[in-house]
């Protein structure tokens, strides 16, 4: 049996196809490329039962991933994160079946490890020696560390305001780290000219086709963890939108295989009020978004003024009857406290935004009380120590605790 049933790359805009044997970036028409598989081959050779004896990491789905030779897999044990019922928070929101898919528990502390594991592994398979990327922090941290494990050089450019810990993760991996006084879009322009001048493989969001495949495994896991049934709704904090596009792709692939049946979950793109281009486009019924000027939010990972794959995110929302919603920072940080108070989970601000969105969508009736709702917490709260303001009482030696 083959390790991977990858067949080719295709363009979702103009339908051109490309080989997976060469290093590819965007389609000649400018669109991101997506990965296709020999689904008939997988159908014949794989059933959900085969998964039972496999390791609990994302490589358990290797037939549906693009790495062809197992020896190229670069892994730190990523994947199969907990899917946990949240009864107390659910009670407070009037949602009986509220779940967290907790991506704070992967190597490097965010779901970006999934994209990096698969992206770096495929880069290794294709002979890449040096890569470069702009990042809001977490992706750069993940790619730099996975590249270090693969023996690939990396150059990472991030806004100077990105979470400080992500700088340290990049620096300690030995990558070349640059800070820019600007946004991820400014970092992207700098990387764009560097890749041309210095022959670096450009692994910017969606400029290589394989990161989506890693993030797709969140969708595969959610389905498997629910016994190959689908929840009603999945809420996802959306910046570049790769996770949402990946989850949508995963569930469609499982349906093609006949492993899940029925309607796909309604997908919800959650953004910050200070940077909500997808929400604006969805509200206007548009198929693409416009650049969001002067964007600002404490949920740094979703501060993306214009996503290259915006049309794929919007397609996923329209196709699944989903929606897009913006949450302001005050509401987000309030929800972050609720999640920790009631469920003991210190979620990242991006994840907190998705919980606040669930609360609002229940309040306005978009979510029904008994629906099965999954919120993606995309990273660990401990990566963002500055989002919590505390004022503890200072004691002197020998003091007694106030009553
Ligand atoms: C914690 C966190 N959540 C969400 C996102 C948004 O990810 P995506 O590009 O998949 O929309 C990011 C991206 O940096 C992130 O770091
Ligand atoms: Zn094209």
Short mmCIF file of C-alpha atoms and ligand atoms in Angstrom, two decimals:
data_model
loop_
_atom_site.label_atom_id
_atom_site.label_comp_id
_atom_site.label_asym_id
_atom_site.label_seq_id
_atom_site.Cartn_x
_atom_site.Cartn_y
_atom_site.Cartn_z
CA UNK A 1 0.00 0.00 0.00
CA UNK A 2 1.21 3.49 -0.85
CA UNK A 3 2.11 5.93 1.93
CA UNK A 4 0.37 8.82 0.12
CA UNK A 5 -2.29 8.83 -2.60
CA UNK A 6 -1.42 12.37 -3.67
CA UNK A 7 -2.04 12.77 -7.40
CA UNK A 8 -1.54 16.38 -8.52
CA UNK A 9 -2.08 20.07 -7.77
CA UNK A 10 -4.96 22.03 -9.27
CA UNK A 11 -6.03 25.64 -9.43
CA UNK A 12 -9.45 26.35 -7.92
CA UNK A 13 -9.75 29.46 -10.14
CA UNK A 14 -8.67 28.40 -13.64
CA UNK A 15 -8.48 24.58 -13.24
CA UNK A 16 -4.84 24.32 -14.46
CA UNK A 17 -3.02 21.32 -13.04
CA UNK A 18 0.57 20.95 -11.80
CA UNK A 19 2.86 18.13 -10.69
CA UNK A 20 3.61 17.48 -7.03
CA UNK A 21 7.13 16.35 -8.00
CA UNK A 22 8.41 19.91 -8.50
CA UNK A 23 8.56 22.92 -6.18
CA UNK A 24 5.39 24.89 -6.94
CA UNK A 25 4.16 28.21 -5.65
CA UNK A 26 1.06 29.98 -7.00
CA UNK A 27 -0.78 29.16 -10.23
CA UNK A 28 0.26 31.32 -13.19
CA UNK A 29 -3.15 33.04 -12.76
CA UNK A 30 -2.12 34.13 -9.23
CA UNK A 31 -4.40 31.76 -7.30
CA UNK A 32 -3.21 29.40 -4.55
CA UNK A 33 -2.99 25.74 -5.62
CA UNK A 34 -4.77 22.89 -3.90
CA UNK A 35 -3.70 19.26 -3.52
CA UNK A 36 -5.70 16.42 -5.13
CA UNK A 37 -5.61 12.73 -4.20
CA UNK A 38 -6.53 9.46 -5.87
CA UNK A 39 -9.71 9.08 -3.85
CA UNK A 40 -10.68 5.81 -5.56
CA UNK A 41 -7.34 4.32 -4.54
CA UNK A 42 -7.88 5.41 -0.93
CA UNK A 43 -11.44 4.09 -0.96
CA UNK A 44 -10.19 0.66 -2.03
CA UNK A 45 -7.36 0.44 0.46
CA UNK A 46 -8.32 2.32 3.59
CA UNK A 47 -11.20 2.21 6.05
CA UNK A 48 -11.68 4.01 9.38
CA UNK A 49 -10.82 0.70 11.09
CA UNK A 50 -7.24 0.91 9.80
CA UNK A 51 -6.75 4.07 11.85
CA UNK A 52 -7.40 2.36 15.16
CA UNK A 53 -3.89 0.95 15.57
CA UNK A 54 -2.07 4.07 14.40
CA UNK A 55 -0.15 6.58 16.49
CA UNK A 56 -2.23 9.52 17.80
CA UNK A 57 -0.62 12.16 15.61
CA UNK A 58 -1.63 13.77 12.33
CA UNK A 59 0.44 11.32 10.26
CA UNK A 60 -2.24 8.71 10.99
CA UNK A 61 -3.92 10.22 7.91
CA UNK A 62 -0.83 9.82 5.71
CA UNK A 63 -2.78 8.47 2.72
CA UNK A 64 -4.59 11.82 2.62
CA UNK A 65 -1.41 13.86 3.04
CA UNK A 66 1.07 14.86 0.32
CA UNK A 67 4.35 13.34 1.61
CA UNK A 68 5.12 10.27 -0.53
CA UNK A 69 8.11 8.79 1.24
CA UNK A 70 7.73 8.30 4.98
CA UNK A 71 11.43 8.95 5.51
CA UNK A 72 10.77 12.62 4.67
CA UNK A 73 8.32 13.10 7.54
CA UNK A 74 9.51 15.79 9.95
CA UNK A 75 7.53 15.37 13.14
CA UNK A 76 7.53 16.65 16.69
CA UNK A 77 4.47 14.56 17.59
CA UNK A 78 1.85 17.07 16.38
CA UNK A 79 -1.84 16.32 16.16
CA UNK A 80 -4.70 14.43 17.75
CA UNK A 81 -5.43 17.29 20.13
CA UNK A 82 -8.20 16.97 22.72
CA UNK A 83 -11.82 17.58 21.76
CA UNK A 84 -13.41 18.36 25.11
CA UNK A 85 -17.02 18.97 26.10
CA UNK A 86 -17.48 22.26 28.01
CA UNK A 87 -20.57 21.80 30.20
CA UNK A 88 -20.18 24.83 32.47
CA UNK A 89 -19.37 27.36 29.77
CA UNK A 90 -22.03 25.72 27.59
CA UNK A 91 -24.53 26.17 30.41
CA UNK A 92 -23.62 29.85 30.71
CA UNK A 93 -24.12 30.27 26.97
CA UNK A 94 -27.16 28.03 26.74
CA UNK A 95 -25.34 25.60 24.45
CA UNK A 96 -25.66 22.00 25.67
CA UNK A 97 -23.14 20.57 23.25
CA UNK A 98 -20.28 23.03 23.25
CA UNK A 99 -16.81 21.60 22.56
CA UNK A 100 -13.28 22.96 22.40
CA UNK A 101 -10.79 21.54 19.93
CA UNK A 102 -7.68 22.54 21.80
CA UNK A 103 -4.73 23.40 19.59
CA UNK A 104 -2.81 24.91 22.50
CA UNK A 105 -1.47 21.43 23.10
CA UNK A 106 0.69 20.92 20.05
CA UNK A 107 4.45 21.50 19.67
CA UNK A 108 5.24 25.24 19.48
CA UNK A 109 1.94 26.03 21.24
CA UNK A 110 -0.30 26.74 18.26
CA UNK A 111 -2.10 24.91 15.46
CA UNK A 112 0.55 26.34 13.11
CA UNK A 113 2.60 23.23 13.96
CA UNK A 114 0.28 21.21 11.73
CA UNK A 115 0.89 23.33 8.65
CA UNK A 116 4.60 23.46 9.41
CA UNK A 117 4.94 19.69 9.92
CA UNK A 118 3.37 18.86 6.58
CA UNK A 119 4.77 21.89 4.72
CA UNK A 120 8.34 21.36 5.91
CA UNK A 121 8.16 17.60 5.29
CA UNK A 122 7.03 18.17 1.71
CA UNK A 123 9.66 20.89 1.25
CA UNK A 124 12.28 18.36 2.37
CA UNK A 125 10.91 15.79 -0.07
CA UNK A 126 11.19 18.36 -2.87
CA UNK A 127 14.80 19.19 -2.01
CA UNK A 128 14.23 22.68 -0.57
CA UNK A 129 17.35 23.93 1.23
CA UNK A 130 16.19 27.39 2.35
CA UNK A 131 12.77 28.88 2.89
CA UNK A 132 11.37 32.30 3.81
CA UNK A 133 8.10 33.58 5.22
CA UNK A 134 6.30 36.62 6.60
CA UNK A 135 4.32 35.80 9.75
CA UNK A 136 2.22 37.18 12.59
CA UNK A 137 4.44 35.13 14.91
CA UNK A 138 3.06 31.66 15.51
CA UNK A 139 3.55 30.36 11.98
CA UNK A 140 7.11 31.70 11.88
CA UNK A 141 7.86 30.01 15.20
CA UNK A 142 6.48 26.70 13.98
CA UNK A 143 8.14 26.77 10.56
CA UNK A 144 11.51 27.85 11.97
CA UNK A 145 11.51 25.04 14.52
CA UNK A 146 10.33 22.34 12.09
CA UNK A 147 12.82 23.61 9.49
CA UNK A 148 15.58 23.29 12.11
CA UNK A 149 14.61 19.64 12.64
CA UNK A 150 14.65 19.09 8.88
CA UNK A 151 18.05 20.79 8.43
CA UNK A 152 16.51 23.50 6.22
CA UNK A 153 17.57 27.14 6.61
CA UNK A 154 14.80 29.64 7.27
CA UNK A 155 14.33 33.38 7.08
CA UNK A 156 11.41 34.78 9.06
CA UNK A 157 10.06 38.36 8.94
CA UNK A 158 7.45 39.43 11.50
CA UNK A 159 5.86 42.68 12.73
CA UNK A 160 7.69 44.07 15.76
CA UNK A 161 4.38 43.91 17.67
CA UNK A 162 3.98 40.14 17.21
CA UNK A 163 3.90 38.13 20.48
CA UNK A 164 7.41 38.33 21.91
CA UNK A 165 7.70 34.64 22.66
CA UNK A 166 7.36 33.84 18.96
CA UNK A 167 10.52 35.89 18.26
CA UNK A 168 12.37 33.80 20.79
CA UNK A 169 11.11 30.56 19.26
CA UNK A 170 12.36 31.70 15.86
CA UNK A 171 15.68 32.95 17.18
CA UNK A 172 16.50 29.86 19.20
CA UNK A 173 15.88 27.65 16.16
CA UNK A 174 18.82 29.37 14.48
CA UNK A 175 16.66 30.98 11.78
CA UNK A 176 17.39 34.45 10.41
CA UNK A 177 14.85 36.65 12.20
CA UNK A 178 13.83 40.14 11.05
CA UNK A 179 11.31 42.47 12.68
CA UNK A 180 9.42 45.03 10.64
CA UNK A 181 7.79 48.21 11.79
CA UNK A 182 4.49 47.36 10.08
CA UNK A 183 1.96 44.59 9.48
CA UNK A 184 2.21 41.06 8.06
CA UNK A 185 1.37 42.56 4.66
CA UNK A 186 4.51 44.74 4.93
CA UNK A 187 6.56 41.71 5.99
CA UNK A 188 5.10 39.90 2.95
CA UNK A 189 6.38 42.54 0.54
CA UNK A 190 9.90 42.27 1.98
CA UNK A 191 9.86 38.47 1.73
CA UNK A 192 8.44 38.70 -1.80
CA UNK A 193 11.49 40.56 -3.08
CA UNK A 194 13.95 38.47 -1.03
CA UNK A 195 12.74 35.17 -2.51
CA UNK A 196 13.36 36.48 -6.02
CA UNK A 197 16.85 37.82 -5.24
CA UNK A 198 18.05 35.00 -3.01
CA UNK A 199 16.38 31.87 -4.43
CA UNK A 200 14.44 31.05 -1.30
CA UNK A 201 11.34 28.86 -1.32
CA UNK A 202 8.44 31.18 -0.49
CA UNK A 203 6.28 29.57 2.21
CA UNK A 204 4.04 32.60 2.78
CA UNK A 205 0.44 31.70 3.62
CA UNK A 206 -1.03 29.83 0.62
CA UNK A 207 1.95 30.58 -1.64
CA UNK A 208 2.95 26.94 -1.28
CA UNK A 209 0.21 24.31 -1.51
CA UNK A 210 1.00 22.01 1.41
CA UNK A 211 0.36 24.03 4.56
CA UNK A 212 -3.40 23.65 4.02
CA UNK A 213 -2.96 19.89 4.01
CA UNK A 214 -1.46 20.01 7.51
CA UNK A 215 -4.26 22.21 8.79
CA UNK A 216 -6.80 19.97 7.10
CA UNK A 217 -6.04 17.37 9.75
CA UNK A 218 -7.99 19.45 12.31
CA UNK A 219 -11.11 18.59 10.30
CA UNK A 220 -10.12 14.93 9.93
CA UNK A 221 -9.58 14.69 13.68
CA UNK A 222 -12.88 16.37 14.59
CA UNK A 223 -14.74 13.86 12.41
CA UNK A 224 -12.80 10.89 13.78
CA UNK A 225 -13.20 12.04 17.38
CA UNK A 226 -16.98 12.20 16.86
CA UNK A 227 -16.92 8.62 15.51
CA UNK A 228 -17.03 9.80 11.88
CA UNK A 229 -20.06 11.96 12.34
CA UNK A 230 -20.04 15.72 11.87
CA UNK A 231 -20.86 18.48 14.33
CA UNK A 232 -23.47 21.08 13.35
CA UNK A 233 -21.18 24.11 13.51
CA UNK A 234 -17.43 24.82 13.63
CA UNK A 235 -16.18 28.28 14.65
CA UNK A 236 -12.72 29.27 13.58
CA UNK A 237 -10.69 32.46 14.27
CA UNK A 238 -9.85 33.56 10.75
CA UNK A 239 -6.82 35.51 9.60
CA UNK A 240 -5.39 34.07 6.38
CA UNK A 241 -8.17 31.50 6.61
CA UNK A 242 -5.96 28.48 5.95
CA UNK A 243 -7.43 26.50 8.84
CA UNK A 244 -10.98 27.10 7.71
CA UNK A 245 -10.17 26.25 4.10
CA UNK A 246 -8.38 23.12 5.35
CA UNK A 247 -11.24 21.96 7.58
CA UNK A 248 -13.69 22.47 4.70
CA UNK A 249 -11.45 20.47 2.36
CA UNK A 250 -11.02 17.69 4.93
CA UNK A 251 -14.73 17.20 5.47
CA UNK A 252 -15.43 17.21 1.74
CA UNK A 253 -12.72 14.57 1.23
CA UNK A 254 -14.19 12.40 3.99
CA UNK A 255 -17.59 12.70 2.38
CA UNK A 256 -16.13 11.65 -0.98
CA UNK A 257 -14.66 8.61 0.75
CA UNK A 258 -18.08 7.87 2.22
CA UNK A 259 -16.66 8.05 5.77
CA UNK A 260 -19.08 10.82 6.79
CA UNK A 261 -22.53 11.49 5.39
CA UNK A 262 -24.96 14.36 5.17
CA UNK A 263 -24.59 18.12 5.32
CA UNK A 264 -21.25 19.63 6.18
CA UNK A 265 -21.10 21.63 9.44
CA UNK A 266 -21.90 25.33 9.05
CA UNK A 267 -18.50 27.01 9.11
CA UNK A 268 -18.08 30.32 10.91
CA UNK A 269 -15.22 32.72 10.22
CA UNK A 270 -14.57 34.74 13.36
CA UNK A 271 -12.59 37.97 13.00
CA UNK A 272 -11.71 40.94 15.21
CA UNK A 273 -13.72 44.15 14.82
CA UNK A 274 -10.40 45.94 14.22
CA UNK A 275 -9.63 43.72 11.21
CA UNK A 276 -12.68 42.13 9.62
CA UNK A 277 -12.30 42.06 5.83
CA UNK A 278 -13.95 38.63 5.46
CA UNK A 279 -16.91 39.70 7.60
CA UNK A 280 -17.38 42.83 5.51
CA UNK A 281 -17.25 40.83 2.28
CA UNK A 282 -19.61 38.14 3.60
CA UNK A 283 -22.13 40.75 4.78
CA UNK A 284 -22.11 42.28 1.30
CA UNK A 285 -22.41 38.85 -0.37
CA UNK A 286 -19.05 39.39 -2.13
CA UNK A 287 -16.78 36.58 -3.32
CA UNK A 288 -13.54 38.40 -2.43
CA UNK A 289 -12.49 40.80 0.33
CA UNK A 290 -10.90 44.23 0.21
CA UNK A 291 -7.73 45.34 2.02
CA UNK A 292 -8.64 46.47 5.58
CA UNK A 293 -6.77 49.69 6.39
CA UNK A 294 -5.25 50.54 9.82
CA UNK A 295 -6.12 47.15 11.23
CA UNK A 296 -5.61 46.56 14.94
CA UNK A 297 -6.45 43.84 17.48
CA UNK A 298 -4.92 42.06 20.46
CA UNK A 299 -5.68 38.78 18.67
CA UNK A 300 -2.53 39.16 16.66
CA UNK A 301 -2.89 35.97 14.63
CA UNK A 302 -6.05 37.26 12.98
CA UNK A 303 -4.67 40.69 12.12
CA UNK A 304 -4.56 39.94 8.39
CA UNK A 305 -5.86 42.87 6.31
CA UNK A 306 -6.17 40.90 3.05
CA UNK A 307 -5.94 37.13 2.68
CA UNK A 308 -4.74 35.57 -0.56
CA UNK A 309 -7.28 32.77 -0.10
CA UNK A 310 -10.20 35.04 0.86
CA UNK A 311 -12.30 33.66 -2.01
CA UNK A 312 -11.82 30.11 -0.71
CA UNK A 313 -12.87 31.16 2.80
CA UNK A 314 -15.96 32.92 1.44
CA UNK A 315 -16.80 29.90 -0.76
CA UNK A 316 -16.62 27.68 2.32
CA UNK A 317 -19.02 29.99 4.21
CA UNK A 318 -21.53 30.18 1.34
CA UNK A 319 -21.31 26.46 0.56
CA UNK A 320 -21.96 25.36 4.14
CA UNK A 321 -24.55 28.01 4.96
CA UNK A 322 -22.13 29.41 7.51
CA UNK A 323 -21.47 33.02 8.48
CA UNK A 324 -18.78 35.54 9.40
CA UNK A 325 -18.79 37.61 12.57
CA UNK A 326 -16.56 40.25 14.15
CA UNK A 327 -15.78 40.47 17.88
CA UNK A 328 -14.19 43.47 19.58
CA UNK A 329 -11.17 43.12 21.83
CA UNK A 330 -13.03 43.90 25.07
CA UNK A 331 -15.59 41.18 24.41
CA UNK A 332 -12.83 38.77 23.40
CA UNK A 333 -10.77 39.32 26.55
CA UNK A 334 -13.89 39.04 28.73
CA UNK A 335 -14.64 35.69 27.12
CA UNK A 336 -11.04 34.56 27.64
CA UNK A 337 -11.64 34.98 31.39
CA UNK A 338 -14.95 33.10 31.26
CA UNK A 339 -13.33 30.11 29.57
CA UNK A 340 -10.55 30.01 32.19
CA UNK A 341 -12.95 30.58 35.14
CA UNK A 342 -15.48 27.98 34.10
CA UNK A 343 -13.45 25.38 32.28
CA UNK A 344 -9.86 25.82 33.44
CA UNK A 345 -8.53 26.48 29.96
CA UNK A 346 -6.32 29.49 29.28
CA UNK A 347 -7.14 29.99 25.60
CA UNK A 348 -5.39 32.38 23.24
CA UNK A 349 -7.15 35.67 22.32
CA UNK A 350 -7.97 34.32 18.86
CA UNK A 351 -9.68 31.28 20.43
CA UNK A 352 -11.42 33.58 22.91
CA UNK A 353 -12.85 35.55 19.98
CA UNK A 354 -14.36 32.33 18.62
CA UNK A 355 -15.95 31.57 22.00
CA UNK A 356 -17.37 35.11 22.16
CA UNK A 357 -18.78 34.54 18.68
CA UNK A 358 -20.51 31.34 19.85
CA UNK A 359 -22.09 33.30 22.69
CA UNK A 360 -23.34 36.02 20.33
CA UNK A 361 -24.63 33.59 17.72
CA UNK A 362 -26.58 31.75 20.41
CA UNK A 363 -27.99 35.07 21.69
CA UNK A 364 -29.20 36.09 18.25
CA UNK A 365 -30.65 32.65 17.55
CA UNK A 366 -28.26 31.62 14.77
CA UNK A 367 -27.20 28.70 16.98
CA UNK A 368 -29.82 26.43 18.52
CA UNK A 369 -29.45 25.22 22.12
CA UNK A 370 -28.96 21.56 21.27
CA UNK A 371 -26.61 21.98 18.30
CA UNK A 372 -23.19 20.37 18.45
CA UNK A 373 -20.79 23.30 18.30
CA UNK A 374 -17.00 23.05 18.06
CA UNK A 375 -14.80 26.06 18.81
CA UNK A 376 -11.22 25.97 17.63
CA UNK A 377 -8.80 27.28 20.20
CA UNK A 378 -5.91 27.83 17.85
CA UNK A 379 -3.18 28.35 20.44
CA UNK A 380 -2.09 28.39 24.06
CA UNK A 381 -3.01 31.42 26.16
CA UNK A 382 0.39 31.22 27.81
CA UNK A 383 1.95 32.49 24.57
CA UNK A 384 0.23 35.85 25.22
CA UNK A 385 0.99 36.76 28.84
CA UNK A 386 0.21 40.43 28.23
CA UNK A 387 -3.48 39.87 27.51
CA UNK A 388 -4.14 39.40 31.22
CA UNK A 389 -3.99 42.36 33.61
CA UNK A 390 -3.56 41.34 37.21
CA UNK A 391 -2.93 43.18 40.43
CA UNK A 392 -2.05 40.62 43.11
CA UNK A 393 -1.67 41.63 46.75
CA UNK A 394 1.98 41.81 47.72
CA UNK A 395 2.90 40.18 51.03
CA UNK A 396 5.91 40.67 53.26
CA UNK A 397 7.60 37.66 54.86
CA UNK A 398 5.56 36.53 57.86
CA UNK A 399 2.32 38.33 56.79
CA UNK A 400 -1.00 36.60 57.33
CA UNK A 401 -3.52 36.29 54.49
CA UNK A 402 -6.35 38.84 54.60
CA UNK A 403 -9.77 37.25 55.31
C1 LIG B 1 -3.36 31.67 17.30
C2 LIG B 1 -3.80 31.90 15.89
N1 LIG B 1 -5.09 31.74 15.57
C3 LIG B 1 -5.56 31.93 14.32
C4 LIG B 1 -4.72 32.34 13.30
C5 LIG B 1 -5.29 32.53 11.92
O1 LIG B 1 -4.94 31.47 11.12
P1 LIG B 1 -5.42 31.26 9.63
O2 LIG B 1 -4.35 31.78 8.76
O3 LIG B 1 -5.61 29.79 9.46
O4 LIG B 1 -6.71 32.01 9.46
C6 LIG B 1 -3.36 32.55 13.58
C7 LIG B 1 -2.42 32.98 12.53
O5 LIG B 1 -1.36 33.51 12.78
C8 LIG B 1 -2.89 32.31 14.90
O6 LIG B 1 -1.60 32.47 15.20
ZN1 LIG B 2 -5.07 29.30 -11.98
#
